N, CA, C and O atoms as a Maestro MAE file, in Angstrom:
{
 s_m_m2io_version
 :::
 2.0.0
}

f_m_ct {
 s_m_title
 :::
 protein
 m_atom[312] {
  # First column is atom index #
  i_m_mmod_type
  r_m_x_coord
  r_m_y_coord
  r_m_z_coord
  i_m_residue_number
  s_m_chain_name
  s_m_pdb_residue_name
  s_m_pdb_atom_name
  i_m_atomic_number
  :::
  1 25 88.974 138.095 53.334 1 A "MET " " N  " 7
  2 3 87.903 138.593 54.186 1 A "MET " " CA " 6
  3 2 86.694 137.654 54.172 1 A "MET " " C  " 6
  4 15 86.091 137.403 55.216 1 A "MET " " O  " 8
  5 25 86.340 137.134 52.990 2 A "ALA " " N  " 7
  6 3 85.178 136.251 52.888 2 A "ALA " " CA " 6
  7 2 85.381 134.984 53.710 2 A "ALA " " C  " 6
  8 15 84.473 134.548 54.418 2 A "ALA " " O  " 8
  9 25 86.571 134.392 53.615 3 A "ASP " " N  " 7
  10 3 86.839 133.183 54.399 3 A "ASP " " CA " 6
  11 2 86.812 133.481 55.888 3 A "ASP " " C  " 6
  12 15 86.340 132.667 56.682 3 A "ASP " " O  " 8
  13 25 87.321 134.653 56.270 4 A "ASP " " N  " 7
  14 3 87.306 135.054 57.666 4 A "ASP " " CA " 6
  15 2 85.865 135.148 58.171 4 A "ASP " " C  " 6
  16 15 85.560 134.686 59.270 4 A "ASP " " O  " 8
  17 25 84.983 135.744 57.368 5 A "LEU " " N  " 7
  18 3 83.581 135.861 57.770 5 A "LEU " " CA " 6
  19 2 82.900 134.499 57.806 5 A "LEU " " C  " 6
  20 15 82.066 134.239 58.673 5 A "LEU " " O  " 8
  21 25 83.253 133.642 56.872 6 A "ARG " " N  " 7
  22 3 82.662 132.305 56.861 6 A "ARG " " CA " 6
  23 2 83.103 131.538 58.104 6 A "ARG " " C  " 6
  24 15 82.296 130.838 58.715 6 A "ARG " " O  " 8
  25 25 84.380 131.662 58.486 7 A "ASP " " N  " 7
  26 3 84.874 131.019 59.711 7 A "ASP " " CA " 6
  27 2 84.182 131.590 60.944 7 A "ASP " " C  " 6
  28 15 83.803 130.844 61.847 7 A "ASP " " O  " 8
  29 25 84.018 132.906 60.983 8 A "LEU " " N  " 7
  30 3 83.349 133.555 62.098 8 A "LEU " " CA " 6
  31 2 81.903 133.079 62.200 8 A "LEU " " C  " 6
  32 15 81.416 132.774 63.288 8 A "LEU " " O  " 8
  33 25 81.224 133.020 61.057 9 A "PHE " " N  " 7
  34 3 79.842 132.543 61.031 9 A "PHE " " CA " 6
  35 2 79.769 131.118 61.568 9 A "PHE " " C  " 6
  36 15 78.921 130.808 62.404 9 A "PHE " " O  " 8
  37 25 80.657 130.255 61.088 10 A "ALA " " N  " 7
  38 3 80.668 128.855 61.506 10 A "ALA " " CA " 6
  39 2 80.907 128.723 63.010 10 A "ALA " " C  " 6
  40 15 80.225 127.954 63.686 10 A "ALA " " O  " 8
  41 25 81.866 129.468 63.524 11 A "THR " " N  " 7
  42 3 82.179 129.427 64.955 11 A "THR " " CA " 6
  43 2 80.986 129.880 65.789 11 A "THR " " C  " 6
  44 15 80.636 129.245 66.784 11 A "THR " " O  " 8
  45 25 80.367 130.979 65.379 12 A "ASN " " N  " 7
  46 3 79.222 131.492 66.128 12 A "ASN " " CA " 6
  47 2 78.019 130.568 66.019 12 A "ASN " " C  " 6
  48 15 77.277 130.405 66.988 12 A "ASN " " O  " 8
  49 25 77.816 129.965 64.863 13 A "LEU " " N  " 7
  50 3 76.709 129.025 64.709 13 A "LEU " " CA " 6
  51 2 76.881 127.851 65.662 13 A "LEU " " C  " 6
  52 15 75.930 127.470 66.345 13 A "LEU " " O  " 8
  53 25 78.068 127.275 65.721 14 A "ARG " " N  " 7
  54 3 78.327 126.161 66.655 14 A "ARG " " CA " 6
  55 2 78.126 126.611 68.103 14 A "ARG " " C  " 6
  56 15 77.497 125.913 68.898 14 A "ARG " " O  " 8
  57 25 78.670 127.787 68.436 15 A "ARG " " N  " 7
  58 3 78.555 128.292 69.806 15 A "ARG " " CA " 6
  59 2 77.090 128.480 70.197 15 A "ARG " " C  " 6
  60 15 76.673 128.075 71.282 15 A "ARG " " O  " 8
  61 25 76.318 129.093 69.310 16 A "LEU " " N  " 7
  62 3 74.900 129.333 69.604 16 A "LEU " " CA " 6
  63 2 74.113 128.027 69.688 16 A "LEU " " C  " 6
  64 15 73.226 127.890 70.531 16 A "LEU " " O  " 8
  65 25 74.432 127.073 68.822 17 A "ARG " " N  " 7
  66 3 73.751 125.773 68.862 17 A "ARG " " CA " 6
  67 2 74.059 125.063 70.172 17 A "ARG " " C  " 6
  68 15 73.162 124.527 70.823 17 A "ARG " " O  " 8
  69 25 75.332 125.061 70.556 18 A "HIS " " N  " 7
  70 3 75.713 124.417 71.821 18 A "HIS " " CA " 6
  71 2 75.066 125.114 73.015 18 A "HIS " " C  " 6
  72 15 74.621 124.458 73.956 18 A "HIS " " O  " 8
  73 25 75.017 126.443 72.973 19 A "ALA " " N  " 7
  74 3 74.413 127.202 74.072 19 A "ALA " " CA " 6
  75 2 72.935 126.855 74.247 19 A "ALA " " C  " 6
  76 15 72.405 126.928 75.356 19 A "ALA " " O  " 8
  77 25 72.275 126.479 73.162 20 A "ARG " " N  " 7
  78 3 70.857 126.093 73.221 20 A "ARG " " CA " 6
  79 2 70.692 124.600 73.511 20 A "ARG " " C  " 6
  80 15 69.574 124.105 73.655 20 A "ARG " " O  " 8
  81 25 71.826 123.889 73.595 21 A "GLY " " N  " 7
  82 3 71.766 122.464 73.903 21 A "GLY " " CA " 6
  83 2 71.191 121.628 72.767 21 A "GLY " " C  " 6
  84 15 70.577 120.589 73.008 21 A "GLY " " O  " 8
  85 25 71.389 122.077 71.530 22 A "LEU " " N  " 7
  86 3 70.844 121.364 70.374 22 A "LEU " " CA " 6
  87 2 71.909 120.549 69.660 22 A "LEU " " C  " 6
  88 15 73.068 120.958 69.589 22 A "LEU " " O  " 8
  89 25 71.523 119.412 69.141 23 A "THR " " N  " 7
  90 3 72.398 118.641 68.270 23 A "THR " " CA " 6
  91 2 72.282 119.211 66.861 23 A "THR " " C  " 6
  92 15 71.383 120.002 66.577 23 A "THR " " O  " 8
  93 25 73.184 118.813 65.991 24 A "GLN " " N  " 7
  94 3 73.074 119.224 64.595 24 A "GLN " " CA " 6
  95 2 71.769 118.723 64.001 24 A "GLN " " C  " 6
  96 15 71.115 119.448 63.251 24 A "GLN " " O  " 8
  97 25 71.384 117.507 64.320 25 A "ASP " " N  " 7
  98 3 70.123 116.960 63.808 25 A "ASP " " CA " 6
  99 2 68.931 117.806 64.240 25 A "ASP " " C  " 6
  100 15 68.045 118.101 63.438 25 A "ASP " " O  " 8
  101 25 68.917 118.190 65.507 26 A "GLU " " N  " 7
  102 3 67.794 118.985 66.024 26 A "GLU " " CA " 6
  103 2 67.727 120.352 65.364 26 A "GLU " " C  " 6
  104 15 66.653 120.800 64.961 26 A "GLU " " O  " 8
  105 25 68.875 121.020 65.251 27 A "LEU " " N  " 7
  106 3 68.877 122.339 64.622 27 A "LEU " " CA " 6
  107 2 68.522 122.237 63.143 27 A "LEU " " C  " 6
  108 15 67.758 123.054 62.628 27 A "LEU " " O  " 8
  109 25 69.067 121.246 62.465 28 A "ALA " " N  " 7
  110 3 68.759 121.068 61.044 28 A "ALA " " CA " 6
  111 2 67.262 120.869 60.848 28 A "ALA " " C  " 6
  112 15 66.666 121.449 59.941 28 A "ALA " " O  " 8
  113 25 66.665 120.057 61.693 29 A "ASP " " N  " 7
  114 3 65.226 119.815 61.607 29 A "ASP " " CA " 6
  115 2 64.445 121.109 61.843 29 A "ASP " " C  " 6
  116 15 63.524 121.434 61.095 29 A "ASP " " O  " 8
  117 25 64.818 121.829 62.877 30 A "GLU " " N  " 7
  118 3 64.133 123.083 63.223 30 A "GLU " " CA " 6
  119 2 64.270 124.129 62.117 30 A "GLU " " C  " 6
  120 15 63.324 124.863 61.831 30 A "GLU " " O  " 8
  121 25 65.445 124.193 61.499 31 A "ALA " " N  " 7
  122 3 65.711 125.197 60.455 31 A "ALA " " CA " 6
  123 2 65.328 124.704 59.051 31 A "ALA " " C  " 6
  124 15 65.435 125.445 58.074 31 A "ALA " " O  " 8
  125 25 64.887 123.464 58.967 32 A "GLU " " N  " 7
  126 3 64.468 122.878 57.688 32 A "GLU " " CA " 6
  127 2 65.604 122.841 56.660 32 A "GLU " " C  " 6
  128 15 65.430 123.204 55.497 32 A "GLU " " O  " 8
  129 25 66.777 122.388 57.133 33 A "VAL " " N  " 7
  130 3 67.929 122.148 56.259 33 A "VAL " " CA " 6
  131 2 68.436 120.745 56.575 33 A "VAL " " C  " 6
  132 15 68.096 120.182 57.615 33 A "VAL " " O  " 8
  133 25 69.236 120.187 55.693 34 A "SER " " N  " 7
  134 3 69.760 118.847 55.969 34 A "SER " " CA " 6
  135 2 70.881 118.923 57.006 34 A "SER " " C  " 6
  136 15 71.580 119.931 57.108 34 A "SER " " O  " 8
  137 25 71.038 117.850 57.768 35 A "ARG " " N  " 7
  138 3 72.108 117.812 58.759 35 A "ARG " " CA " 6
  139 2 73.462 117.869 58.073 35 A "ARG " " C  " 6
  140 15 74.399 118.475 58.592 35 A "ARG " " O  " 8
  141 25 73.569 117.245 56.919 36 A "SER " " N  " 7
  142 3 74.819 117.263 56.160 36 A "SER " " CA " 6
  143 2 75.192 118.694 55.764 36 A "SER " " C  " 6
  144 15 76.345 119.103 55.899 36 A "SER " " O  " 8
  145 25 74.216 119.436 55.281 37 A "TYR " " N  " 7
  146 3 74.457 120.833 54.904 37 A "TYR " " CA " 6
  147 2 74.868 121.649 56.130 37 A "TYR " " C  " 6
  148 15 75.826 122.421 56.079 37 A "TYR " " O  " 8
  149 25 74.139 121.472 57.227 38 A "LEU " " N  " 7
  150 3 74.452 122.197 58.455 38 A "LEU " " CA " 6
  151 2 75.871 121.891 58.922 38 A "LEU " " C  " 6
  152 15 76.594 122.797 59.336 38 A "LEU " " O  " 8
  153 25 76.271 120.638 58.860 39 A "ALA " " N  " 7
  154 3 77.628 120.255 59.257 39 A "ALA " " CA " 6
  155 2 78.666 120.963 58.396 39 A "ALA " " C  " 6
  156 15 79.704 121.392 58.900 39 A "ALA " " O  " 8
  157 25 78.393 121.086 57.117 40 A "GLN " " N  " 7
  158 3 79.328 121.769 56.224 40 A "GLN " " CA " 6
  159 2 79.372 123.274 56.501 40 A "GLN " " C  " 6
  160 15 80.425 123.898 56.362 40 A "GLN " " O  " 8
  161 25 78.254 123.850 56.885 41 A "VAL " " N  " 7
  162 3 78.229 125.267 57.257 41 A "VAL " " CA " 6
  163 2 79.029 125.466 58.544 41 A "VAL " " C  " 6
  164 15 79.796 126.422 58.664 41 A "VAL " " O  " 8
  165 25 78.846 124.561 59.501 42 A "GLU " " N  " 7
  166 3 79.551 124.672 60.782 42 A "GLU " " CA " 6
  167 2 81.053 124.456 60.662 42 A "GLU " " C  " 6
  168 15 81.799 124.817 61.573 42 A "GLU " " O  " 8
  169 25 81.500 123.887 59.583 43 A "THR " " N  " 7
  170 3 82.940 123.697 59.368 43 A "THR " " CA " 6
  171 2 83.455 124.655 58.294 43 A "THR " " C  " 6
  172 15 84.561 124.492 57.781 43 A "THR " " O  " 8
  173 25 82.647 125.644 57.966 44 A "ALA " " N  " 7
  174 3 83.006 126.709 57.016 44 A "ALA " " CA " 6
  175 2 83.329 126.173 55.616 44 A "ALA " " C  " 6
  176 15 84.128 126.760 54.887 44 A "ALA " " O  " 8
  177 25 82.707 125.070 55.257 45 A "LYS " " N  " 7
  178 3 82.924 124.503 53.929 45 A "LYS " " CA " 6
  179 2 81.867 124.949 52.932 45 A "LYS " " C  " 6
  180 15 82.044 124.778 51.726 45 A "LYS " " O  " 8
  181 25 80.774 125.517 53.417 46 A "LYS " " N  " 7
  182 3 79.683 125.974 52.557 46 A "LYS " " CA " 6
  183 2 79.381 127.439 52.838 46 A "LYS " " C  " 6
  184 15 79.496 127.916 53.967 46 A "LYS " " O  " 8
  185 25 78.996 128.127 51.789 47 A "HIS " " N  " 7
  186 3 78.471 129.486 51.929 47 A "HIS " " CA " 6
  187 2 76.995 129.382 52.297 47 A "HIS " " C  " 6
  188 15 76.344 128.385 51.985 47 A "HIS " " O  " 8
  189 25 76.478 130.391 52.949 48 A "VAL " " N  " 7
  190 3 75.055 130.389 53.294 48 A "VAL " " CA " 6
  191 2 74.359 131.585 52.665 48 A "VAL " " C  " 6
  192 15 74.939 132.663 52.537 48 A "VAL " " O  " 8
  193 25 73.126 131.380 52.281 49 A "SER " " N  " 7
  194 3 72.317 132.456 51.717 49 A "SER " " CA " 6
  195 2 71.626 133.211 52.850 49 A "SER " " C  " 6
  196 15 71.595 132.749 53.991 49 A "SER " " O  " 8
  197 25 71.087 134.350 52.527 50 A "LEU " " N  " 7
  198 3 70.335 135.115 53.523 50 A "LEU " " CA " 6
  199 2 69.114 134.325 53.996 50 A "LEU " " C  " 6
  200 15 68.719 134.425 55.158 50 A "LEU " " O  " 8
  201 25 68.525 133.550 53.105 51 A "LYS " " N  " 7
  202 3 67.373 132.724 53.475 51 A "LYS " " CA " 6
  203 2 67.765 131.718 54.555 51 A "LYS " " C  " 6
  204 15 67.032 131.537 55.528 51 A "LYS " " O  " 8
  205 25 68.906 131.070 54.391 52 A "ILE " " N  " 7
  206 3 69.377 130.084 55.379 52 A "ILE " " CA " 6
  207 2 69.762 130.780 56.682 52 A "ILE " " C  " 6
  208 15 69.474 130.272 57.765 52 A "ILE " " O  " 8
  209 25 70.406 131.931 56.582 53 A "ILE " " N  " 7
  210 3 70.749 132.689 57.796 53 A "ILE " " CA " 6
  211 2 69.482 133.009 58.575 53 A "ILE " " C  " 6
  212 15 69.445 132.880 59.799 53 A "ILE " " O  " 8
  213 25 68.452 133.424 57.863 54 A "SER " " N  " 7
  214 3 67.178 133.734 58.501 54 A "SER " " CA " 6
  215 2 66.579 132.504 59.176 54 A "SER " " C  " 6
  216 15 66.096 132.593 60.305 54 A "SER " " O  " 8
  217 25 66.604 131.370 58.507 55 A "LYS " " N  " 7
  218 3 66.064 130.128 59.075 55 A "LYS " " CA " 6
  219 2 66.835 129.716 60.329 55 A "LYS " " C  " 6
  220 15 66.239 129.328 61.333 55 A "LYS " " O  " 8
  221 25 68.162 129.802 60.262 56 A "LEU " " N  " 7
  222 3 68.985 129.424 61.410 56 A "LEU " " CA " 6
  223 2 68.758 130.368 62.583 56 A "LEU " " C  " 6
  224 15 68.651 129.929 63.728 56 A "LEU " " O  " 8
  225 25 68.686 131.657 62.299 57 A "ALA " " N  " 7
  226 3 68.458 132.637 63.361 57 A "ALA " " CA " 6
  227 2 67.108 132.398 64.026 57 A "ALA " " C  " 6
  228 15 66.992 132.456 65.250 57 A "ALA " " O  " 8
  229 25 66.096 132.133 63.220 58 A "HIS " " N  " 7
  230 3 64.763 131.857 63.769 58 A "HIS " " CA " 6
  231 2 64.789 130.597 64.636 58 A "HIS " " C  " 6
  232 15 64.229 130.580 65.732 58 A "HIS " " O  " 8
  233 25 65.436 129.551 64.142 59 A "ALA " " N  " 7
  234 3 65.501 128.289 64.885 59 A "ALA " " CA " 6
  235 2 66.261 128.438 66.202 59 A "ALA " " C  " 6
  236 15 65.944 127.769 67.186 59 A "ALA " " O  " 8
  237 25 67.262 129.317 66.218 60 A "LEU " " N  " 7
  238 3 68.062 129.534 67.422 60 A "LEU " " CA " 6
  239 2 67.534 130.683 68.284 60 A "LEU " " C  " 6
  240 15 68.041 130.942 69.376 60 A "LEU " " O  " 8
  241 25 66.500 131.369 67.768 61 A "ASP " " N  " 7
  242 3 65.894 132.509 68.469 61 A "ASP " " CA " 6
  243 2 66.928 133.594 68.778 61 A "ASP " " C  " 6
  244 15 67.037 134.079 69.903 61 A "ASP " " O  " 8
  245 25 67.687 133.956 67.731 62 A "VAL " " N  " 7
  246 3 68.675 135.023 67.849 62 A "VAL " " CA " 6
  247 2 68.524 135.988 66.682 62 A "VAL " " C  " 6
  248 15 67.930 135.654 65.656 62 A "VAL " " O  " 8
  249 25 69.059 137.172 66.849 63 A "ASP " " N  " 7
  250 3 69.130 138.137 65.758 63 A "ASP " " CA " 6
  251 2 70.216 137.656 64.799 63 A "ASP " " C  " 6
  252 15 71.278 137.227 65.251 63 A "ASP " " O  " 8
  253 25 69.981 137.713 63.502 64 A "PRO " " N  " 7
  254 3 70.988 137.236 62.545 64 A "PRO " " CA " 6
  255 2 72.367 137.868 62.717 64 A "PRO " " C  " 6
  256 15 73.371 137.252 62.357 64 A "PRO " " O  " 8
  257 25 72.435 139.066 63.250 65 A "VAL " " N  " 7
  258 3 73.729 139.729 63.442 65 A "VAL " " CA " 6
  259 2 74.627 138.940 64.391 65 A "VAL " " C  " 6
  260 15 75.849 139.088 64.349 65 A "VAL " " O  " 8
  261 25 74.042 138.110 65.241 66 A "GLU " " N  " 7
  262 3 74.833 137.315 66.189 66 A "GLU " " CA " 6
  263 2 75.803 136.368 65.490 66 A "GLU " " C  " 6
  264 15 76.831 136.002 66.061 66 A "GLU " " O  " 8
  265 25 75.488 135.973 64.271 67 A "PHE " " N  " 7
  266 3 76.368 135.066 63.539 67 A "PHE " " CA " 6
  267 2 77.670 135.742 63.104 67 A "PHE " " C  " 6
  268 15 78.663 135.066 62.834 67 A "PHE " " O  " 8
  269 25 77.666 137.070 63.036 68 A "LEU " " N  " 7
  270 3 78.859 137.789 62.586 68 A "LEU " " CA " 6
  271 2 79.506 138.621 63.684 68 A "LEU " " C  " 6
  272 15 80.419 139.404 63.419 68 A "LEU " " O  " 8
  273 25 79.043 138.457 64.897 69 A "ARG " " N  " 7
  274 3 79.606 139.198 66.027 69 A "ARG " " CA " 6
  275 2 80.965 138.623 66.400 69 A "ARG " " C  " 6
  276 15 81.099 137.424 66.644 69 A "ARG " " O  " 8
  277 25 81.962 139.482 66.442 70 A "ARG " " N  " 7
  278 3 83.304 139.056 66.842 70 A "ARG " " CA " 6
  279 2 83.329 138.849 68.358 70 A "ARG " " C  " 6
  280 15 82.643 139.564 69.089 70 A "ARG " " O  " 8
  281 25 84.102 137.890 68.828 71 A "PRO " " N  " 7
  282 3 84.173 137.658 70.275 71 A "PRO " " CA " 6
  283 2 84.723 138.886 70.992 71 A "PRO " " C  " 6
  284 15 85.613 139.572 70.489 71 A "PRO " " O  " 8
  285 25 84.179 139.146 72.167 72 A "ALA " " N  " 7
  286 3 84.657 140.275 72.959 72 A "ALA " " CA " 6
  287 2 86.071 139.985 73.430 72 A "ALA " " C  " 6
  288 15 86.388 138.863 73.827 72 A "ALA " " O  " 8
  289 25 86.908 140.997 73.382 73 A "ARG " " N  " 7
  290 3 88.278 140.835 73.897 73 A "ARG " " CA " 6
  291 2 88.230 140.901 75.404 73 A "ARG " " C  " 6
  292 15 87.477 141.677 75.993 73 A "ARG " " O  " 8
  293 25 89.043 140.079 76.007 74 A "ARG " " N  " 7
  294 3 89.094 140.082 77.473 74 A "ARG " " CA " 6
  295 2 89.842 141.318 77.938 74 A "ARG " " C  " 6
  296 15 90.877 141.692 77.388 74 A "ARG " " O  " 8
  297 25 89.289 141.932 78.957 75 A "ASP " " N  " 7
  298 3 89.939 143.105 79.535 75 A "ASP " " CA " 6
  299 2 91.114 142.620 80.368 75 A "ASP " " C  " 6
  300 15 90.947 141.876 81.335 75 A "ASP " " O  " 8
  301 25 92.287 143.050 79.980 76 A "ARG " " N  " 7
  302 3 93.498 142.584 80.690 76 A "ARG " " CA " 6
  303 2 93.766 143.408 81.943 76 A "ARG " " C  " 6
  304 15 94.599 143.041 82.772 76 A "ARG " " O  " 8
  305 25 93.058 144.518 82.073 77 A "GLY " " N  " 7
  306 3 93.230 145.320 83.290 77 A "GLY " " CA " 6
  307 2 94.662 145.737 83.502 77 A "GLY " " C  " 6
  308 15 95.559 145.302 82.779 77 A "GLY " " O  " 8
  309 25 94.875 146.558 84.467 78 A "GLY " " N  " 7
  310 3 96.272 146.844 84.688 78 A "GLY " " CA " 6
  311 2 96.575 148.050 85.393 78 A "GLY " " C  " 6
  312 15 97.746 148.356 85.617 78 A "GLY " " O  " 8
  :::
 }
 m_bond[311] {
  # First column is bond index #
  i_m_from
  i_m_to
  i_m_order
  :::
  1 1 2 1
  2 2 3 1
  3 3 4 2
  4 3 5 1
  5 5 6 1
  6 6 7 1
  7 7 8 2
  8 7 9 1
  9 9 10 1
  10 10 11 1
  11 11 12 2
  12 11 13 1
  13 13 14 1
  14 14 15 1
  15 15 16 2
  16 15 17 1
  17 17 18 1
  18 18 19 1
  19 19 20 2
  20 19 21 1
  21 21 22 1
  22 22 23 1
  23 23 24 2
  24 23 25 1
  25 25 26 1
  26 26 27 1
  27 27 28 2
  28 27 29 1
  29 29 30 1
  30 30 31 1
  31 31 32 2
  32 31 33 1
  33 33 34 1
  34 34 35 1
  35 35 36 2
  36 35 37 1
  37 37 38 1
  38 38 39 1
  39 39 40 2
  40 39 41 1
  41 41 42 1
  42 42 43 1
  43 43 44 2
  44 43 45 1
  45 45 46 1
  46 46 47 1
  47 47 48 2
  48 47 49 1
  49 49 50 1
  50 50 51 1
  51 51 52 2
  52 51 53 1
  53 53 54 1
  54 54 55 1
  55 55 56 2
  56 55 57 1
  57 57 58 1
  58 58 59 1
  59 59 60 2
  60 59 61 1
  61 61 62 1
  62 62 63 1
  63 63 64 2
  64 63 65 1
  65 65 66 1
  66 66 67 1
  67 67 68 2
  68 67 69 1
  69 69 70 1
  70 70 71 1
  71 71 72 2
  72 71 73 1
  73 73 74 1
  74 74 75 1
  75 75 76 2
  76 75 77 1
  77 77 78 1
  78 78 79 1
  79 79 80 2
  80 79 81 1
  81 81 82 1
  82 82 83 1
  83 83 84 2
  84 83 85 1
  85 85 86 1
  86 86 87 1
  87 87 88 2
  88 87 89 1
  89 89 90 1
  90 90 91 1
  91 91 92 2
  92 91 93 1
  93 93 94 1
  94 94 95 1
  95 95 96 2
  96 95 97 1
  97 97 98 1
  98 98 99 1
  99 99 100 2
  100 99 101 1
  101 101 102 1
  102 102 103 1
  103 103 104 2
  104 103 105 1
  105 105 106 1
  106 106 107 1
  107 107 108 2
  108 107 109 1
  109 109 110 1
  110 110 111 1
  111 111 112 2
  112 111 113 1
  113 113 114 1
  114 114 115 1
  115 115 116 2
  116 115 117 1
  117 117 118 1
  118 118 119 1
  119 119 120 2
  120 119 121 1
  121 121 122 1
  122 122 123 1
  123 123 124 2
  124 123 125 1
  125 125 126 1
  126 126 127 1
  127 127 128 2
  128 127 129 1
  129 129 130 1
  130 130 131 1
  131 131 132 2
  132 131 133 1
  133 133 134 1
  134 134 135 1
  135 135 136 2
  136 135 137 1
  137 137 138 1
  138 138 139 1
  139 139 140 2
  140 139 141 1
  141 141 142 1
  142 142 143 1
  143 143 144 2
  144 143 145 1
  145 145 146 1
  146 146 147 1
  147 147 148 2
  148 147 149 1
  149 149 150 1
  150 150 151 1
  151 151 152 2
  152 151 153 1
  153 153 154 1
  154 154 155 1
  155 155 156 2
  156 155 157 1
  157 157 158 1
  158 158 159 1
  159 159 160 2
  160 159 161 1
  161 161 162 1
  162 162 163 1
  163 163 164 2
  164 163 165 1
  165 165 166 1
  166 166 167 1
  167 167 168 2
  168 167 169 1
  169 169 170 1
  170 170 171 1
  171 171 172 2
  172 171 173 1
  173 173 174 1
  174 174 175 1
  175 175 176 2
  176 175 177 1
  177 177 178 1
  178 178 179 1
  179 179 180 2
  180 179 181 1
  181 181 182 1
  182 182 183 1
  183 183 184 2
  184 183 185 1
  185 185 186 1
  186 186 187 1
  187 187 188 2
  188 187 189 1
  189 189 190 1
  190 190 191 1
  191 191 192 2
  192 191 193 1
  193 193 194 1
  194 194 195 1
  195 195 196 2
  196 195 197 1
  197 197 198 1
  198 198 199 1
  199 199 200 2
  200 199 201 1
  201 201 202 1
  202 202 203 1
  203 203 204 2
  204 203 205 1
  205 205 206 1
  206 206 207 1
  207 207 208 2
  208 207 209 1
  209 209 210 1
  210 210 211 1
  211 211 212 2
  212 211 213 1
  213 213 214 1
  214 214 215 1
  215 215 216 2
  216 215 217 1
  217 217 218 1
  218 218 219 1
  219 219 220 2
  220 219 221 1
  221 221 222 1
  222 222 223 1
  223 223 224 2
  224 223 225 1
  225 225 226 1
  226 226 227 1
  227 227 228 2
  228 227 229 1
  229 229 230 1
  230 230 231 1
  231 231 232 2
  232 231 233 1
  233 233 234 1
  234 234 235 1
  235 235 236 2
  236 235 237 1
  237 237 238 1
  238 238 239 1
  239 239 240 2
  240 239 241 1
  241 241 242 1
  242 242 243 1
  243 243 244 2
  244 243 245 1
  245 245 246 1
  246 246 247 1
  247 247 248 2
  248 247 249 1
  249 249 250 1
  250 250 251 1
  251 251 252 2
  252 251 253 1
  253 253 254 1
  254 254 255 1
  255 255 256 2
  256 255 257 1
  257 257 258 1
  258 258 259 1
  259 259 260 2
  260 259 261 1
  261 261 262 1
  262 262 263 1
  263 263 264 2
  264 263 265 1
  265 265 266 1
  266 266 267 1
  267 267 268 2
  268 267 269 1
  269 269 270 1
  270 270 271 1
  271 271 272 2
  272 271 273 1
  273 273 274 1
  274 274 275 1
  275 275 276 2
  276 275 277 1
  277 277 278 1
  278 278 279 1
  279 279 280 2
  280 279 281 1
  281 281 282 1
  282 282 283 1
  283 283 284 2
  284 283 285 1
  285 285 286 1
  286 286 287 1
  287 287 288 2
  288 287 289 1
  289 289 290 1
  290 290 291 1
  291 291 292 2
  292 291 293 1
  293 293 294 1
  294 294 295 1
  295 295 296 2
  296 295 297 1
  297 297 298 1
  298 298 299 1
  299 299 300 2
  300 299 301 1
  301 301 302 1
  302 302 303 1
  303 303 304 2
  304 303 305 1
  305 305 306 1
  306 306 307 1
  307 307 308 2
  308 307 309 1
  309 309 310 1
  310 310 311 1
  311 311 312 2
  :::
 }
}
């Protein structure tokens, strides 16, 4: 479960960063973390603290819950 959440966090972090048109360098600077650390978080190689989650959410202007939101399933209709 922990690895699943870490992967989900990493995927959402990348998605949100791309949606804002930010590079890793730009987001790292805004969130006051190293680009190397951010890259490791985005590849699910590092755990993140609540402090870092807060910094990233603030830098991306999102609610921290967005990092753990599962993708919506597509309605297959029928």
